[in-house]
Amino acid sequence: MSLNIHVQKAKSEGTVPIFILHFIFASISMALVLLLIQLFGGALTWDNYSNYYIVLMPLTIVLPAIIAIATALSYKSVLLTIAPAASVNQERLKNFFFKGAYRVSSQGDGRVVFERAGLIRRFLCLNFDKPYIEVVSGEVRVYMLRRVSHFLIPQLKQGKRFEINPEQHNA
């Protein structure tokens, strides 16, 4: 029996704080690059630095804004609904998140919540990236980032890896 998969958009949290964090980091990085260029060029003065900072505004302001927007937009979420729940190999589904550098944050009542395993990764996403697996009335719901779902959905639709009793096993 094949799995029935339904994908829908989910409410994303934390895009504005993630944008602000990454904009600040990218702005500081660009300011340091400009500082190093002037330091190695031998023309490091406050007047020179402030003039070049304004002249090179596409690098010091616009580029960090583009980086921050792209990062914030990558935190959009989706909700996968997989039915029937009796055919889903939940252990393999958990292993998918473990291989993606997640760890179990909390577990109970048919719900497993994951979080990023590394401290720096958790900080860079401000701990908003918390996917979960939930079993509800004969279906399995998986809440995750849209960019991560691009790897899981083809495996669910085309392969038999996440089924309990597949006719032919494509591990």
PDB file of C-alpha atoms in Angstrom:
ATOM      1  CA  MET A   1       0.000   0.000   0.000  1.00  0.00           C
ATOM      2  CA  SER A   2       1.502   3.337  -1.014  1.00  0.00           C
ATOM      3  CA  LEU A   3       1.522   6.407   1.154  1.00  0.00           C
ATOM      4  CA  ASN A   4      -0.826   9.306   0.482  1.00  0.00           C
ATOM      5  CA  ILE A   5       1.029  12.610   0.958  1.00  0.00           C
ATOM      6  CA  HIS A   6      -0.569  16.044   1.195  1.00  0.00           C
ATOM      7  CA  VAL A   7       1.554  19.200   1.441  1.00  0.00           C
ATOM      8  CA  GLN A   8       0.219  22.516   2.681  1.00  0.00           C
ATOM      9  CA  LYS A   9       1.745  25.811   3.762  1.00  0.00           C
ATOM     10  CA  ALA A  10       2.127  26.334   7.479  1.00  0.00           C
ATOM     11  CA  LYS A  11       2.513  29.438   9.568  1.00  0.00           C
ATOM     12  CA  SER A  12       6.182  30.417   9.727  1.00  0.00           C
ATOM     13  CA  GLU A  13       7.561  31.986  12.865  1.00  0.00           C
ATOM     14  CA  GLY A  14      10.545  34.202  13.468  1.00  0.00           C
ATOM     15  CA  THR A  15      11.277  35.515   9.990  1.00  0.00           C
ATOM     16  CA  VAL A  16      11.637  39.137  11.164  1.00  0.00           C
ATOM     17  CA  PRO A  17      14.061  38.378  14.052  1.00  0.00           C
ATOM     18  CA  ILE A  18      16.063  36.077  11.748  1.00  0.00           C
ATOM     19  CA  PHE A  19      16.199  38.859   9.134  1.00  0.00           C
ATOM     20  CA  ILE A  20      17.451  41.362  11.721  1.00  0.00           C
ATOM     21  CA  LEU A  21      20.077  38.970  13.117  1.00  0.00           C
ATOM     22  CA  HIS A  22      21.498  38.071   9.708  1.00  0.00           C
ATOM     23  CA  PHE A  23      21.388  41.683   8.495  1.00  0.00           C
ATOM     24  CA  ILE A  24      23.444  42.769  11.511  1.00  0.00           C
ATOM     25  CA  PHE A  25      25.962  39.930  11.043  1.00  0.00           C
ATOM     26  CA  ALA A  26      26.336  40.583   7.308  1.00  0.00           C
ATOM     27  CA  SER A  27      26.667  44.349   7.857  1.00  0.00           C
ATOM     28  CA  ILE A  28      29.399  43.837  10.437  1.00  0.00           C
ATOM     29  CA  SER A  29      31.176  41.417   8.088  1.00  0.00           C
ATOM     30  CA  MET A  30      31.095  43.894   5.200  1.00  0.00           C
ATOM     31  CA  ALA A  31      32.338  46.698   7.473  1.00  0.00           C
ATOM     32  CA  LEU A  32      35.241  44.491   8.586  1.00  0.00           C
ATOM     33  CA  VAL A  33      36.094  43.593   4.977  1.00  0.00           C
ATOM     34  CA  LEU A  34      36.227  47.286   4.090  1.00  0.00           C
ATOM     35  CA  LEU A  35      38.366  47.928   7.173  1.00  0.00           C
ATOM     36  CA  LEU A  36      40.822  45.168   6.191  1.00  0.00           C
ATOM     37  CA  ILE A  37      41.044  46.424   2.600  1.00  0.00           C
ATOM     38  CA  GLN A  38      41.939  49.903   3.807  1.00  0.00           C
ATOM     39  CA  LEU A  39      44.306  48.558   6.449  1.00  0.00           C
ATOM     40  CA  PHE A  40      46.276  46.522   3.883  1.00  0.00           C
ATOM     41  CA  GLY A  41      46.074  49.402   1.393  1.00  0.00           C
ATOM     42  CA  GLY A  42      47.729  51.715   3.887  1.00  0.00           C
ATOM     43  CA  ALA A  43      45.019  54.388   3.749  1.00  0.00           C
ATOM     44  CA  LEU A  44      43.118  53.703   6.949  1.00  0.00           C
ATOM     45  CA  THR A  45      41.759  56.922   8.383  1.00  0.00           C
ATOM     46  CA  TRP A  46      38.313  57.657   9.725  1.00  0.00           C
ATOM     47  CA  ASP A  47      37.565  60.104   6.869  1.00  0.00           C
ATOM     48  CA  ASN A  48      38.665  57.587   4.243  1.00  0.00           C
ATOM     49  CA  TYR A  49      36.716  54.773   5.875  1.00  0.00           C
ATOM     50  CA  SER A  50      33.472  56.737   6.197  1.00  0.00           C
ATOM     51  CA  ASN A  51      33.717  58.038   2.608  1.00  0.00           C
ATOM     52  CA  TYR A  52      34.294  54.556   1.180  1.00  0.00           C
ATOM     53  CA  TYR A  53      31.563  53.106   3.379  1.00  0.00           C
ATOM     54  CA  ILE A  54      29.078  55.518   1.804  1.00  0.00           C
ATOM     55  CA  VAL A  55      30.454  55.148  -1.743  1.00  0.00           C
ATOM     56  CA  LEU A  56      30.386  51.354  -1.503  1.00  0.00           C
ATOM     57  CA  MET A  57      26.844  51.296  -0.089  1.00  0.00           C
ATOM     58  CA  PRO A  58      25.805  48.485  -2.459  1.00  0.00           C
ATOM     59  CA  LEU A  59      28.354  46.270  -0.673  1.00  0.00           C
ATOM     60  CA  THR A  60      27.977  47.605   2.854  1.00  0.00           C
ATOM     61  CA  ILE A  61      24.175  47.974   3.071  1.00  0.00           C
ATOM     62  CA  VAL A  62      22.392  46.464   0.053  1.00  0.00           C
ATOM     63  CA  LEU A  63      24.271  43.142  -0.062  1.00  0.00           C
ATOM     64  CA  PRO A  64      23.682  42.421   3.664  1.00  0.00           C
ATOM     65  CA  ALA A  65      19.988  43.241   3.148  1.00  0.00           C
ATOM     66  CA  ILE A  66      19.782  40.768   0.247  1.00  0.00           C
ATOM     67  CA  ILE A  67      21.551  38.095   2.294  1.00  0.00           C
ATOM     68  CA  ALA A  68      19.208  38.679   5.252  1.00  0.00           C
ATOM     69  CA  ILE A  69      16.076  38.588   3.071  1.00  0.00           C
ATOM     70  CA  ALA A  70      17.167  35.336   1.423  1.00  0.00           C
ATOM     71  CA  THR A  71      17.939  33.784   4.803  1.00  0.00           C
ATOM     72  CA  ALA A  72      14.628  34.877   6.336  1.00  0.00           C
ATOM     73  CA  LEU A  73      12.665  33.548   3.346  1.00  0.00           C
ATOM     74  CA  SER A  74      14.374  30.167   3.682  1.00  0.00           C
ATOM     75  CA  TYR A  75      12.581  29.688   7.023  1.00  0.00           C
ATOM     76  CA  LYS A  76       9.133  29.144   5.481  1.00  0.00           C
ATOM     77  CA  SER A  77       7.372  26.058   6.824  1.00  0.00           C
ATOM     78  CA  VAL A  78       5.127  23.332   5.435  1.00  0.00           C
ATOM     79  CA  LEU A  79       2.899  20.704   6.981  1.00  0.00           C
ATOM     80  CA  LEU A  80       3.079  17.236   5.445  1.00  0.00           C
ATOM     81  CA  THR A  81       0.151  14.928   6.055  1.00  0.00           C
ATOM     82  CA  ILE A  82       0.992  11.280   5.420  1.00  0.00           C
ATOM     83  CA  ALA A  83      -1.739   8.649   5.466  1.00  0.00           C
ATOM     84  CA  PRO A  84      -2.305   5.898   6.541  1.00  0.00           C
ATOM     85  CA  ALA A  85      -0.324   6.142   9.765  1.00  0.00           C
ATOM     86  CA  ALA A  86      -0.213   2.364  10.123  1.00  0.00           C
ATOM     87  CA  SER A  87       1.978   2.121   7.000  1.00  0.00           C
ATOM     88  CA  VAL A  88       4.502   4.815   7.976  1.00  0.00           C
ATOM     89  CA  ASN A  89       7.830   3.707   9.404  1.00  0.00           C
ATOM     90  CA  GLN A  90       8.192   6.407  12.048  1.00  0.00           C
ATOM     91  CA  GLU A  91      11.646   5.271  13.138  1.00  0.00           C
ATOM     92  CA  ARG A  92      13.003   5.957   9.646  1.00  0.00           C
ATOM     93  CA  LEU A  93      11.227   9.297   9.673  1.00  0.00           C
ATOM     94  CA  LYS A  94      12.978  10.154  12.951  1.00  0.00           C
ATOM     95  CA  ASN A  95      16.301   9.003  11.487  1.00  0.00           C
ATOM     96  CA  PHE A  96      15.760  11.446   8.599  1.00  0.00           C
ATOM     97  CA  PHE A  97      15.843  14.294  11.111  1.00  0.00           C
ATOM     98  CA  PHE A  98      18.752  12.808  13.051  1.00  0.00           C
ATOM     99  CA  LYS A  99      20.804  12.681   9.841  1.00  0.00           C
ATOM    100  CA  GLY A 100      19.841  16.306   9.207  1.00  0.00           C
ATOM    101  CA  ALA A 101      21.597  17.432  12.420  1.00  0.00           C
ATOM    102  CA  TYR A 102      18.531  17.527  14.654  1.00  0.00           C
ATOM    103  CA  ARG A 103      18.006  16.019  18.084  1.00  0.00           C
ATOM    104  CA  VAL A 104      14.870  15.207  20.064  1.00  0.00           C
ATOM    105  CA  SER A 105      13.753  18.185  22.123  1.00  0.00           C
ATOM    106  CA  SER A 106      10.599  16.720  23.655  1.00  0.00           C
ATOM    107  CA  GLN A 107       8.578  13.572  23.186  1.00  0.00           C
ATOM    108  CA  GLY A 108       5.171  12.384  24.319  1.00  0.00           C
ATOM    109  CA  ASP A 109       1.504  11.831  23.388  1.00  0.00           C
ATOM    110  CA  GLY A 110       2.301  10.754  19.830  1.00  0.00           C
ATOM    111  CA  ARG A 111       4.385  13.860  19.174  1.00  0.00           C
ATOM    112  CA  VAL A 112       8.150  14.159  18.771  1.00  0.00           C
ATOM    113  CA  VAL A 113       9.653  17.666  18.623  1.00  0.00           C
ATOM    114  CA  PHE A 114      13.171  18.158  17.225  1.00  0.00           C
ATOM    115  CA  GLU A 115      15.643  21.024  17.493  1.00  0.00           C
ATOM    116  CA  ARG A 116      18.993  21.806  15.914  1.00  0.00           C
ATOM    117  CA  ALA A 117      21.795  19.764  17.453  1.00  0.00           C
ATOM    118  CA  GLY A 118      24.549  22.379  17.348  1.00  0.00           C
ATOM    119  CA  LEU A 119      24.588  25.462  19.553  1.00  0.00           C
ATOM    120  CA  ILE A 120      25.684  27.768  16.729  1.00  0.00           C
ATOM    121  CA  ARG A 121      23.021  26.373  14.382  1.00  0.00           C
ATOM    122  CA  ARG A 122      20.355  26.891  17.054  1.00  0.00           C
ATOM    123  CA  PHE A 123      21.565  30.446  17.591  1.00  0.00           C
ATOM    124  CA  LEU A 124      21.601  31.306  13.868  1.00  0.00           C
ATOM    125  CA  CYS A 125      17.968  30.215  13.516  1.00  0.00           C
ATOM    126  CA  LEU A 126      17.102  31.724  16.937  1.00  0.00           C
ATOM    127  CA  ASN A 127      15.685  28.304  17.868  1.00  0.00           C
ATOM    128  CA  PHE A 128      12.658  28.830  15.587  1.00  0.00           C
ATOM    129  CA  ASP A 129      13.505  25.729  13.540  1.00  0.00           C
ATOM    130  CA  LYS A 130      11.650  23.064  15.535  1.00  0.00           C
ATOM    131  CA  PRO A 131      10.165  20.413  13.262  1.00  0.00           C
ATOM    132  CA  TYR A 132       7.834  17.839  14.747  1.00  0.00           C
ATOM    133  CA  ILE A 133       6.223  14.509  13.928  1.00  0.00           C
ATOM    134  CA  GLU A 134       2.705  14.005  15.239  1.00  0.00           C
ATOM    135  CA  VAL A 135       0.349  11.032  14.910  1.00  0.00           C
ATOM    136  CA  VAL A 136      -3.268  12.204  14.750  1.00  0.00           C
ATOM    137  CA  SER A 137      -6.323  10.060  13.872  1.00  0.00           C
ATOM    138  CA  GLY A 138      -4.792   7.659  11.378  1.00  0.00           C
ATOM    139  CA  GLU A 139      -2.352  10.076   9.777  1.00  0.00           C
ATOM    140  CA  VAL A 140       1.142  11.335  10.463  1.00  0.00           C
ATOM    141  CA  ARG A 141       1.717  15.084  10.390  1.00  0.00           C
ATOM    142  CA  VAL A 142       5.220  16.394   9.854  1.00  0.00           C
ATOM    143  CA  TYR A 143       5.849  20.107  10.377  1.00  0.00           C
ATOM    144  CA  MET A 144       9.175  21.215   8.889  1.00  0.00           C
ATOM    145  CA  LEU A 145      11.007  23.844   6.889  1.00  0.00           C
ATOM    146  CA  ARG A 146      10.042  23.975   3.236  1.00  0.00           C
ATOM    147  CA  ARG A 147      13.672  23.655   2.123  1.00  0.00           C
ATOM    148  CA  VAL A 148      14.083  20.461   4.176  1.00  0.00           C
ATOM    149  CA  SER A 149      10.827  19.052   2.807  1.00  0.00           C
ATOM    150  CA  HIS A 150      12.258  19.213  -0.721  1.00  0.00           C
ATOM    151  CA  PHE A 151      14.449  16.246   0.253  1.00  0.00           C
ATOM    152  CA  LEU A 152      11.803  14.242   2.096  1.00  0.00           C
ATOM    153  CA  ILE A 153       8.824  14.519  -0.285  1.00  0.00           C
ATOM    154  CA  PRO A 154      10.460  12.712  -3.249  1.00  0.00           C
ATOM    155  CA  GLN A 155      11.577   9.918  -0.944  1.00  0.00           C
ATOM    156  CA  LEU A 156       8.018   9.536   0.345  1.00  0.00           C
ATOM    157  CA  LYS A 157       6.389   9.644  -3.099  1.00  0.00           C
ATOM    158  CA  GLN A 158       8.818   7.605  -5.183  1.00  0.00           C
ATOM    159  CA  GLY A 159      10.558   5.229  -2.811  1.00  0.00           C
ATOM    160  CA  LYS A 160       9.395   2.605  -0.346  1.00  0.00           C
ATOM    161  CA  ARG A 161      11.883   3.586   2.346  1.00  0.00           C
ATOM    162  CA  PHE A 162       9.339   5.020   4.786  1.00  0.00           C
ATOM    163  CA  GLU A 163       6.736   2.261   4.441  1.00  0.00           C
ATOM    164  CA  ILE A 164       6.529  -0.510   7.037  1.00  0.00           C
ATOM    165  CA  ASN A 165       5.796  -3.438   4.689  1.00  0.00           C
ATOM    166  CA  PRO A 166       6.821  -2.403   1.172  1.00  0.00           C
ATOM    167  CA  GLU A 167       6.489  -4.824  -1.712  1.00  0.00           C
ATOM    168  CA  GLN A 168      10.057  -4.064  -2.749  1.00  0.00           C
ATOM    169  CA  HIS A 169      12.448  -2.248  -0.460  1.00  0.00           C
ATOM    170  CA  ASN A 170      14.450   0.667  -1.934  1.00  0.00           C
ATOM    171  CA  ALA A 171      16.757   1.509   0.952  1.00  0.00           C
TER     172      ALA A 171
END
